Amino acid sequence: MKAGKKGRAQLFKAPETDAPEAEAEPEELPPEVKDSAAAPSPEVKDDVDLDELAHIDEEIVDTRAALKEAAAKAGKALGEWAT
């Protein structure tokens, strides 16, 4: 049984609260995060295999493309389910 448009919109509507909105105070950063900004950069090494880096980079690009495609399919399926 499909819900009407009004019913479907209510399913995804955020709950309303009577609580006043409080101003968010900035959070204190953990010491690890503060210290990491001052950490020295890693040393550059001359014996890096550029072919291996290119292969890893290629895998990253392929993985990102696959994730983007999967997200698009999931979004399409969700849209079809919601209508």
mmCIF file of C-alpha atoms in Angstrom:
data_model
loop_
_atom_site.group_PDB
_atom_site.id
_atom_site.type_symbol
_atom_site.label_atom_id
_atom_site.label_comp_id
_atom_site.label_asym_id
_atom_site.label_seq_id
_atom_site.Cartn_x
_atom_site.Cartn_y
_atom_site.Cartn_z
ATOM 1 C CA MET A 1 0.000 0.000 0.000
ATOM 2 C CA LYS A 2 1.468 3.326 -1.058
ATOM 3 C CA ALA A 3 1.151 6.372 1.112
ATOM 4 C CA GLY A 4 -0.225 9.535 -0.404
ATOM 5 C CA LYS A 5 2.099 12.401 -1.209
ATOM 6 C CA LYS A 6 1.275 14.153 2.043
ATOM 7 C CA GLY A 7 1.850 10.977 4.066
ATOM 8 C CA ARG A 8 5.166 10.277 2.356
ATOM 9 C CA ALA A 9 6.360 13.821 3.035
ATOM 10 C CA GLN A 10 5.537 13.407 6.713
ATOM 11 C CA LEU A 11 7.619 10.232 6.870
ATOM 12 C CA PHE A 12 10.783 12.160 6.024
ATOM 13 C CA LYS A 13 9.984 15.388 7.877
ATOM 14 C CA ALA A 14 12.262 16.245 10.777
ATOM 15 C CA PRO A 15 10.509 16.205 14.148
ATOM 16 C CA GLU A 16 9.575 19.608 15.474
ATOM 17 C CA THR A 17 10.695 20.601 18.941
ATOM 18 C CA ASP A 18 9.646 23.401 21.251
ATOM 19 C CA ALA A 19 13.168 23.755 22.607
ATOM 20 C CA PRO A 20 14.833 27.072 21.766
ATOM 21 C CA GLU A 21 17.883 26.815 19.596
ATOM 22 C CA ALA A 22 21.005 27.172 21.674
ATOM 23 C CA GLU A 23 24.060 28.830 20.242
ATOM 24 C CA ALA A 24 26.708 26.248 19.574
ATOM 25 C CA GLU A 25 29.916 26.834 21.465
ATOM 26 C CA PRO A 26 33.116 25.982 19.611
ATOM 27 C CA GLU A 27 34.495 22.667 20.763
ATOM 28 C CA GLU A 28 37.994 22.382 22.136
ATOM 29 C CA LEU A 29 40.242 20.390 19.808
ATOM 30 C CA PRO A 30 41.837 17.258 21.242
ATOM 31 C CA PRO A 31 45.583 17.564 21.909
ATOM 32 C CA GLU A 32 46.360 15.038 19.146
ATOM 33 C CA VAL A 33 44.758 17.327 16.581
ATOM 34 C CA LYS A 34 46.468 20.438 17.922
ATOM 35 C CA ASP A 35 49.853 18.705 17.930
ATOM 36 C CA SER A 36 49.418 17.253 14.446
ATOM 37 C CA ALA A 37 49.362 20.723 12.898
ATOM 38 C CA ALA A 38 52.826 21.394 14.302
ATOM 39 C CA ALA A 39 54.199 17.981 13.340
ATOM 40 C CA PRO A 40 56.999 17.939 10.765
ATOM 41 C CA SER A 41 56.189 16.802 7.250
ATOM 42 C CA PRO A 42 57.277 13.284 6.312
ATOM 43 C CA GLU A 43 60.631 12.999 4.628
ATOM 44 C CA VAL A 44 60.746 12.670 0.864
ATOM 45 C CA LYS A 45 62.497 9.503 -0.212
ATOM 46 C CA ASP A 46 64.349 9.094 -3.477
ATOM 47 C CA ASP A 47 63.826 5.338 -3.744
ATOM 48 C CA VAL A 48 60.046 5.497 -4.304
ATOM 49 C CA ASP A 49 58.808 3.234 -7.093
ATOM 50 C CA LEU A 50 56.791 5.580 -9.304
ATOM 51 C CA ASP A 51 55.200 2.672 -11.172
ATOM 52 C CA GLU A 52 53.844 1.315 -7.887
ATOM 53 C CA LEU A 53 52.505 4.755 -6.963
ATOM 54 C CA ALA A 54 50.853 5.044 -10.376
ATOM 55 C CA HIS A 55 49.246 1.625 -9.873
ATOM 56 C CA ILE A 56 47.916 2.611 -6.434
ATOM 57 C CA ASP A 57 46.623 5.897 -7.831
ATOM 58 C CA GLU A 58 44.854 4.018 -10.626
ATOM 59 C CA GLU A 59 43.193 1.731 -8.059
ATOM 60 C CA ILE A 60 42.024 4.758 -6.077
ATOM 61 C CA VAL A 61 40.503 6.344 -9.181
ATOM 62 C CA ASP A 62 38.765 3.069 -10.106
ATOM 63 C CA THR A 63 37.405 2.665 -6.573
ATOM 64 C CA ARG A 64 36.074 6.229 -6.527
ATOM 65 C CA ALA A 65 34.346 5.671 -9.871
ATOM 66 C CA ALA A 66 32.772 2.432 -8.620
ATOM 67 C CA LEU A 67 31.560 4.127 -5.431
ATOM 68 C CA LYS A 68 30.106 7.028 -7.409
ATOM 69 C CA GLU A 69 28.275 4.595 -9.709
ATOM 70 C CA ALA A 70 26.951 2.583 -6.748
ATOM 71 C CA ALA A 71 25.734 5.762 -5.047
ATOM 72 C CA ALA A 72 23.944 6.835 -8.228
ATOM 73 C CA LYS A 73 22.229 3.432 -8.496
ATOM 74 C CA ALA A 74 21.222 3.553 -4.831
ATOM 75 C CA GLY A 75 19.840 7.073 -5.251
ATOM 76 C CA LYS A 76 17.859 6.017 -8.303
ATOM 77 C CA ALA A 77 16.451 2.972 -6.489
ATOM 78 C CA LEU A 78 15.501 5.108 -3.488
ATOM 79 C CA GLY A 79 13.791 7.619 -5.763
ATOM 80 C CA GLU A 80 11.820 4.863 -7.487
ATOM 81 C CA TRP A 81 10.866 3.341 -4.145
ATOM 82 C CA ALA A 82 9.663 6.691 -2.797
ATOM 83 C CA THR A 83 7.350 7.378 -5.751
#
